[in-house]
Amino acid sequence: MNKLAKKIRTITISPAIAFLLILFIFIFKNSFLANTYSYIIALTTLIILPIIAYPIQKKFNIIKNPDQRYAERNLAIIFSVIGYLIGFILSLILKTPITEKVLYSTYLLSAILIFVFSFIFKINASGHMAGIAGPIAVVIYYFSNYYLLLCLLLIPIIWSSLKLKRHSHQELVLGTFIPIIALIISILIF
């Protein structure tokens, strides 16, 4: 069962889900992002930057901590905030569609809140859950309520996180609701 739980968590990492979201947007609502450059920026800031934190931590040991998983997670949070901030700033500078601004704002606010909970309050709000619940919320809001069924995908992720003791119930709930709140705030702002 632990192998299955690990596989579930591996294939549902936040950058993988971000890739699926960007692909979904490209196929079903191409005008969601401004142009080809917007897709390249999204792939770079939402996917590549967060992922490269892991090999960088392994190679250079930037965050000094005996718990390698803890160090990797923290560097990934930092890289995610940087990537999302770059994407958000570029969406403002390049005067992209509101949908693109909302997307980056949602990712950025989510990452900032996870950063605050993790580093200030010492509550490891699940970035894994945020990385799945956020894109699901975006798809439901911008595409159709029929996509509420995607919420069922949260069940195996919750199970795997609990099985592997990666997060408590509180951390999973927090990680689920952070991006939903971030999306609502972003919609209200833009």
XYZ file of N, CA and C in Angstrom:
570
model
N 0.812 -1.209 0.000
C 0.000 0.000 0.000
C 0.851 1.268 0.000
N 2.004 1.202 0.677
C 2.881 2.375 0.683
C 3.400 2.697 -0.714
N 3.661 1.645 -1.517
C 4.135 1.874 -2.891
C 3.075 2.602 -3.704
N 1.826 2.180 -3.547
C 0.724 2.833 -4.263
C 0.592 4.284 -3.806
N 0.674 4.502 -2.508
C 0.568 5.862 -1.967
C 1.688 6.748 -2.516
N 2.911 6.207 -2.589
C 4.039 6.978 -3.132
C 3.829 7.295 -4.608
N 3.317 6.321 -5.362
C 3.064 6.549 -6.792
C 2.013 7.633 -6.993
N 0.967 7.591 -6.178
C -0.088 8.609 -6.280
C 0.506 9.993 -6.034
N 1.300 10.113 -4.991
C 1.897 11.422 -4.677
C 2.893 11.859 -5.751
N 3.610 10.916 -6.329
C 4.596 11.253 -7.356
C 3.935 11.777 -8.627
N 2.883 11.107 -9.083
C 2.263 11.530 -10.351
C 1.362 12.751 -10.193
N 1.076 13.122 -8.957
C 0.193 14.280 -8.736
C 0.936 15.475 -8.128
N 2.235 15.564 -8.373
C 2.963 16.733 -7.868
C 2.405 17.993 -8.527
N 2.492 19.083 -7.824
C 1.898 20.346 -8.286
C 2.312 20.749 -9.703
N 3.606 20.675 -10.061
C 3.965 21.054 -11.431
C 3.321 20.162 -12.497
N 3.127 18.878 -12.192
C 2.466 17.984 -13.156
C 1.016 18.409 -13.362
N 0.353 18.770 -12.284
C -1.039 19.222 -12.378
C -1.095 20.579 -13.077
N -0.121 21.446 -12.815
C -0.058 22.739 -13.515
C 0.104 22.511 -15.018
N 0.921 21.527 -15.391
C 1.082 21.200 -16.806
C -0.250 20.767 -17.411
N -0.971 19.895 -16.705
C -2.281 19.452 -17.204
C -3.249 20.627 -17.323
N -3.198 21.548 -16.365
C -4.062 22.733 -16.425
C -3.728 23.578 -17.649
N -2.446 23.827 -17.877
C -2.028 24.638 -19.029
C -2.421 23.933 -20.331
N -2.243 22.625 -20.394
C -2.643 21.852 -21.573
C -4.154 21.930 -21.786
N -4.914 21.779 -20.718
C -6.380 21.869 -20.769
C -6.808 23.240 -21.293
N -6.199 24.281 -20.762
C -6.512 25.648 -21.198
C -6.177 25.819 -22.678
N -5.028 25.308 -23.091
C -4.602 25.421 -24.489
C -5.605 24.739 -25.424
N -6.082 23.575 -25.021
C -6.999 22.805 -25.872
C -8.404 23.398 -25.871
N -8.912 23.766 -24.697
C -10.326 24.117 -24.591
C -10.644 25.609 -24.543
N -9.676 26.439 -24.207
C -9.960 27.873 -24.125
C -8.673 28.642 -24.392
N -8.254 28.581 -25.630
C -6.960 29.134 -26.002
C -6.821 30.609 -25.659
N -7.919 31.339 -25.612
C -7.863 32.777 -25.311
C -7.639 33.066 -23.824
N -7.638 32.037 -22.998
C -7.420 32.182 -21.556
C -6.073 32.856 -21.292
N -5.055 32.418 -22.024
C -3.736 33.044 -21.964
C -3.555 33.860 -23.239
N -2.751 34.906 -23.178
C -2.668 35.890 -24.262
C -2.175 35.320 -25.590
N -1.080 34.558 -25.565
C -0.474 34.105 -26.816
C 0.531 32.990 -26.524
N 1.274 32.600 -27.546
C 2.263 31.526 -27.397
C 3.287 31.858 -26.319
N 3.701 33.104 -26.253
C 4.668 33.507 -25.223
C 4.096 33.301 -23.821
N 2.809 33.544 -23.673
C 2.163 33.333 -22.372
C 2.231 31.867 -21.964
N 2.085 30.972 -22.936
C 2.186 29.544 -22.626
C 3.613 29.175 -22.230
N 4.583 29.743 -22.914
C 5.989 29.485 -22.572
C 6.297 30.023 -21.178
N 5.806 31.211 -20.886
C 6.000 31.799 -19.555
C 5.328 30.926 -18.497
N 4.116 30.463 -18.774
C 3.396 29.610 -17.818
C 4.155 28.310 -17.573
N 4.636 27.688 -18.632
C 5.395 26.446 -18.469
C 6.659 26.681 -17.642
N 7.300 27.809 -17.851
C 8.534 28.124 -17.124
C 8.263 28.458 -15.663
N 7.294 29.333 -15.417
C 7.083 29.834 -14.051
C 6.243 28.906 -13.178
N 5.308 28.189 -13.770
C 4.428 27.326 -12.978
C 4.943 25.895 -12.872
N 5.823 25.509 -13.789
C 6.240 24.107 -13.829
C 7.752 23.948 -13.635
N 8.527 24.562 -14.518
C 9.978 24.328 -14.499
C 10.634 24.865 -13.230
N 10.362 26.117 -12.863
C 10.999 26.681 -11.659
C 10.700 25.872 -10.393
N 9.438 25.513 -10.125
C 9.200 24.702 -8.922
C 9.893 23.333 -8.956
N 9.974 22.713 -10.136
C 10.581 21.381 -10.231
C 12.095 21.425 -10.024
N 12.758 22.437 -10.570
C 14.229 22.441 -10.486
C 14.745 22.646 -9.066
N 13.869 23.040 -8.162
C 14.292 23.185 -6.766
C 14.806 21.856 -6.207
N 14.196 20.746 -6.614
C 14.570 19.440 -6.068
C 15.986 19.017 -6.473
N 16.329 19.018 -7.773
C 17.716 18.657 -8.102
C 18.736 19.686 -7.606
N 18.343 20.944 -7.554
C 19.261 21.969 -7.038
C 19.556 21.715 -5.563
N 18.529 21.387 -4.788
C 18.740 21.096 -3.369
C 19.627 19.867 -3.197
N 19.378 18.828 -4.008
C 20.185 17.608 -3.900
C 21.650 17.877 -4.238
N 21.878 18.674 -5.265
C 23.257 18.921 -5.720
C 24.001 19.929 -4.851
N 23.328 21.008 -4.469
C 24.021 22.110 -3.790
C 23.694 22.248 -2.304
N 22.725 21.483 -1.812
C 22.344 21.511 -0.396
C 22.178 22.949 0.114
N 21.351 23.718 -0.567
C 21.145 25.135 -0.246
C 20.520 25.304 1.134
N 19.495 24.516 1.420
C 18.863 24.575 2.739
C 19.493 23.485 3.593
N 20.191 23.917 4.602
C 20.918 22.984 5.464
C 19.959 22.387 6.488
N 19.644 21.122 6.286
C 18.771 20.417 7.216
C 19.021 18.930 7.029
N 19.146 18.173 8.116
C 19.394 16.733 7.967
C 18.226 15.991 7.292
N 17.037 16.550 7.386
C 15.870 15.945 6.744
C 15.808 16.440 5.295
N 16.288 15.611 4.371
C 16.386 15.995 2.958
C 15.020 16.366 2.377
N 13.978 15.605 2.713
C 12.635 15.887 2.197
C 12.156 17.259 2.657
N 12.424 17.584 3.916
C 12.061 18.890 4.472
C 12.789 20.004 3.717
N 14.082 19.814 3.495
C 14.887 20.824 2.792
C 14.395 21.001 1.358
N 14.114 19.889 0.670
C 13.615 19.965 -0.708
C 12.277 20.691 -0.761
N 11.381 20.352 0.165
C 10.054 20.978 0.193
C 10.181 22.488 0.386
N 11.019 22.886 1.325
C 11.167 24.316 1.605
C 11.774 25.074 0.429
N 12.769 24.480 -0.227
C 13.338 25.148 -1.396
C 12.311 25.194 -2.532
N 11.514 24.141 -2.667
C 10.460 24.136 -3.695
C 9.438 25.243 -3.430
N 9.104 25.474 -2.179
C 8.177 26.565 -1.840
C 8.795 27.905 -2.251
N 10.060 28.100 -1.929
C 10.744 29.354 -2.275
C 10.794 29.540 -3.794
N 11.188 28.491 -4.518
C 11.249 28.575 -5.980
C 9.861 28.804 -6.574
N 8.846 28.193 -5.975
C 7.475 28.388 -6.461
C 7.057 29.843 -6.302
N 7.314 30.411 -5.136
C 6.969 31.821 -4.910
C 7.689 32.698 -5.938
N 8.962 32.429 -6.180
C 9.723 33.213 -7.167
C 9.115 33.052 -8.559
N 8.838 31.816 -8.952
C 8.255 31.566 -10.272
C 6.905 32.218 -10.444
N 6.049 32.064 -9.444
C 4.705 32.637 -9.532
C 4.759 34.165 -9.529
N 5.695 34.720 -8.766
C 5.863 36.179 -8.744
C 6.305 36.689 -10.120
N 7.254 35.996 -10.725
C 7.701 36.381 -12.072
C 6.532 36.306 -13.050
N 5.777 35.211 -13.012
C 4.627 35.065 -13.902
C 3.601 36.157 -13.684
N 3.334 36.466 -12.423
C 2.352 37.505 -12.097
C 2.813 38.870 -12.605
N 4.060 39.217 -12.333
C 4.594 40.513 -12.782
C 4.547 40.609 -14.308
N 4.942 39.539 -14.981
C 4.902 39.552 -16.452
C 3.472 39.683 -16.972
N 2.519 39.062 -16.278
C 1.117 39.182 -16.724
C 0.630 40.624 -16.609
N 1.143 41.350 -15.629
C 0.780 42.769 -15.489
C 1.499 43.630 -16.528
N 2.794 43.414 -16.677
C 3.590 44.208 -17.616
C 3.112 43.997 -19.055
N 2.825 42.749 -19.401
C 2.449 42.418 -20.778
C 0.962 42.631 -21.063
N 0.241 43.137 -20.067
C -1.189 43.450 -20.222
C -1.966 42.262 -20.791
N -1.841 41.148 -20.121
C -2.492 39.912 -20.549
C -3.974 39.928 -20.172
N -4.745 38.949 -20.665
C -6.169 38.892 -20.299
C -6.351 38.747 -18.783
N -7.495 39.165 -18.307
C -7.816 39.071 -16.875
C -7.672 37.633 -16.385
N -8.084 36.680 -17.210
C -7.996 35.274 -16.810
C -6.555 34.879 -16.487
N -5.625 35.387 -17.258
C -4.212 35.081 -17.022
C -3.722 35.731 -15.728
N -4.149 36.958 -15.495
C -3.784 37.645 -14.248
C -4.353 36.900 -13.037
N -5.600 36.457 -13.159
C -6.235 35.712 -12.063
C -5.487 34.406 -11.810
N -5.092 33.728 -12.868
C -4.360 32.469 -12.731
C -3.065 32.676 -11.944
N -2.262 33.642 -12.370
C -0.994 33.901 -11.678
C -1.211 34.428 -10.269
N -2.190 35.277 -10.098
C -2.491 35.812 -8.773
C -2.896 34.685 -7.826
N -3.688 33.754 -8.327
C -4.119 32.613 -7.513
C -2.922 31.770 -7.094
N -2.060 31.453 -8.045
C -0.861 30.673 -7.717
C 0.029 31.432 -6.736
N 0.219 32.726 -6.984
C 1.097 33.523 -6.122
C 0.543 33.638 -4.706
N -0.732 33.986 -4.583
C -1.338 34.097 -3.245
C -1.293 32.759 -2.513
N -1.549 31.672 -3.232
C -1.492 30.339 -2.618
C -0.090 30.053 -2.090
N 0.913 30.324 -2.916
C 2.296 30.057 -2.509
C 2.711 30.929 -1.328
N 2.291 32.181 -1.350
C 2.621 33.080 -0.234
C 1.971 32.580 1.053
N 0.708 32.178 0.971
C 0.024 31.669 2.167
C 0.667 30.381 2.673
N 1.038 29.490 1.769
C 1.712 28.259 2.187
C 3.065 28.602 2.813
N 3.767 29.555 2.229
C 5.043 30.028 2.775
C 4.841 30.562 4.196
N 3.842 31.410 4.381
C 3.557 32.002 5.696
C 3.215 30.915 6.712
N 2.326 29.992 6.334
C 1.964 28.923 7.268
C 3.166 28.043 7.593
N 3.984 27.728 6.597
C 5.119 26.830 6.810
C 6.245 27.471 7.608
N 6.610 28.694 7.242
C 7.797 29.305 7.837
C 7.506 30.171 9.060
N 6.321 30.738 9.130
C 6.003 31.618 10.259
C 5.193 30.881 11.323
N 4.109 30.234 10.893
C 3.243 29.543 11.853
C 3.663 28.103 12.108
N 4.634 27.612 11.332
C 5.144 26.239 11.475
C 4.042 25.191 11.300
N 3.093 25.495 10.409
C 2.047 24.544 10.023
C 2.292 24.228 8.554
N 2.598 22.981 8.254
C 2.930 22.607 6.884
C 1.678 22.398 6.042
N 1.007 23.501 5.724
C -0.161 23.428 4.848
C 0.262 22.695 3.583
N -0.530 21.746 3.158
C -0.148 20.881 2.052
C -0.098 21.619 0.718
N 1.118 21.837 0.239
C 1.296 22.408 -1.090
C 0.827 21.436 -2.157
N 0.923 20.159 -1.839
C 0.452 19.118 -2.750
C -1.052 19.275 -2.988
N -1.801 19.438 -1.910
C -3.254 19.621 -2.043
C -3.567 20.941 -2.732
N -2.825 21.985 -2.403
C -3.042 23.288 -3.040
C -2.793 23.196 -4.537
N -1.767 22.433 -4.913
C -1.419 22.285 -6.312
C -2.430 21.496 -7.118
N -3.339 20.837 -6.445
C -4.401 20.093 -7.127
C -5.735 20.815 -6.982
N -6.044 21.251 -5.771
C -7.326 21.933 -5.531
C -7.415 23.255 -6.289
N -6.306 23.976 -6.396
C -6.310 25.258 -7.111
C -6.675 25.110 -8.578
N -5.957 24.257 -9.326
C -6.331 24.052 -10.725
C -7.758 23.529 -10.903
N -8.200 22.656 -10.007
C -9.582 22.173 -10.096
C -10.547 23.345 -9.932
N -10.279 24.209 -8.961
C -11.148 25.378 -8.737
C -11.163 26.294 -9.961
N -10.003 26.486 -10.586
C -9.917 27.321 -11.796
C -10.762 26.720 -12.912
N -10.638 25.415 -13.113
C -11.396 24.738 -14.176
C -12.897 24.822 -13.903
N -13.304 24.615 -12.671
C -14.732 24.703 -12.328
C -15.242 26.115 -12.574
N -14.510 27.110 -12.113
C -14.971 28.493 -12.230
C -15.021 28.966 -13.682
N -13.979 28.699 -14.438
C -13.889 29.248 -15.793
C -14.485 28.357 -16.887
N -14.692 27.089 -16.610
C -15.150 26.196 -17.667
C -16.559 25.665 -17.422
N -16.778 24.970 -16.311
C -18.111 24.415 -16.074
C -18.188 23.767 -14.694
N -19.378 23.828 -14.118
C -19.618 23.144 -12.840
C -19.562 21.627 -12.989
N -19.660 21.141 -14.227
C -19.547 19.698 -14.448
C -18.198 19.174 -13.966
N -17.226 20.039 -13.939
C -15.890 19.631 -13.506
C -15.781 19.481 -11.993
N -16.885 19.685 -11.280
C -16.892 19.395 -9.837
C -16.491 17.944 -9.578
N -16.748 17.092 -10.553
C -16.359 15.685 -10.417
C -14.846 15.527 -10.234
N -14.088 16.498 -10.707
C -12.636 16.449 -10.512
C -12.255 16.449 -9.033
N -13.150 16.939 -8.195
C -12.880 16.947 -6.747
C -12.665 15.531 -6.216
N -13.193 14.546 -6.921
C -12.983 13.153 -6.515
C -11.499 12.777 -6.571
N -10.736 13.486 -7.386
C -9.293 13.228 -7.457
C -8.587 13.550 -6.143
N -9.219 14.377 -5.331
C -8.606 14.733 -4.049
C -8.578 13.543 -3.087
N -9.513 12.623 -3.247
C -9.628 11.489 -2.313
C -8.364 10.633 -2.287
N -7.869 10.135 -3.438
C -6.644 9.323 -3.350
C -5.424 10.115 -2.871
N -5.418 11.400 -3.127
C -4.285 12.215 -2.685
C -4.327 12.397 -1.169
N -5.516 12.623 -0.647
C -5.673 12.706 0.813
C -5.255 11.381 1.442
N -5.756 10.279 0.874
C -5.422 8.955 1.395
C -3.909 8.736 1.391
N -3.261 9.027 0.255
C -1.820 8.773 0.155
C -1.024 9.649 1.123
N -1.446 10.886 1.292
C -0.748 11.788 2.220
C -0.870 11.305 3.657
N -2.054 10.828 4.011
C -2.258 10.303 5.367
C -1.525 8.973 5.549
N -1.593 8.122 4.542
C -0.940 6.811 4.603
C 0.570 6.957 4.807
N 1.158 7.907 4.096
C 2.604 8.119 4.193
C 2.989 9.074 5.328
N 1.967 9.545 6.045
C 2.168 10.467 7.174
C 2.911 11.740 6.748
N 2.580 12.239 5.557
C 3.195 13.470 5.059
C 2.512 14.701 5.632
N 1.210 14.572 5.908
C 0.448 15.702 6.433
C -0.633 15.204 7.380
N -1.034 16.098 8.277
C -2.174 15.822 9.155
C -3.455 16.209 8.421
N -4.594 15.848 8.996
C -5.886 16.254 8.418
C -5.952 17.778 8.289
N -5.528 18.471 9.338
C -5.560 19.940 9.350
C -4.727 20.516 8.205
N -3.543 19.981 7.988
C -2.662 20.477 6.931
C -3.243 20.217 5.546
N -3.929 19.082 5.394
C -4.564 18.755 4.108
C -5.752 19.671 3.833
N -6.563 19.902 4.852
C -7.716 20.805 4.692
C -7.223 22.214 4.375
N -6.231 22.659 5.097
C -5.665 23.993 4.865
C -5.118 24.102 3.440
N -4.383 23.089 3.012
C -3.836 23.076 1.663
C -4.902 23.053 0.584
N -6.049 22.480 0.893
C -7.160 22.435 -0.065
C -7.844 23.790 -0.175
N -8.036 24.451 0.944
C -8.805 25.698 0.926
C -7.976 26.943 0.593
N -6.683 26.900 0.805
C -5.840 28.066 0.487
C -6.007 28.506 -0.967
N -5.897 27.613 -1.963
C -6.025 28.095 -3.346
C -7.440 28.521 -3.718
N -8.427 27.954 -3.063
C -9.815 28.359 -3.333
C -10.021 29.790 -2.849
N -9.529 30.076 -1.659
C -9.603 31.444 -1.123
C -8.773 32.388 -2.001
N -7.594 31.927 -2.423
C -6.734 32.747 -3.292
C -7.426 33.045 -4.622
N -8.136 32.066 -5.174
C -8.871 32.276 -6.427
C -9.975 33.311 -6.232
N -10.721 33.201 -5.152
C -11.802 34.161 -4.879
C -11.232 35.575 -4.740
N -10.159 35.710 -3.979
C -9.522 37.026 -3.810
C -9.047 37.562 -5.164
N -8.430 36.702 -5.959
C -7.920 37.119 -7.272
C -9.042 37.573 -8.196
N -10.146 36.862 -8.181
C -11.305 37.242 -9.003
C -11.835 38.600 -8.555
N -11.892 38.807 -7.248
C -12.383 40.091 -6.725
C -11.442 41.246 -7.084
N -10.148 40.981 -7.103
C -9.168 42.021 -7.440
C -9.250 42.395 -8.918
N -9.380 41.391 -9.777
C -9.350 41.654 -11.215
C -10.734 41.612 -11.832
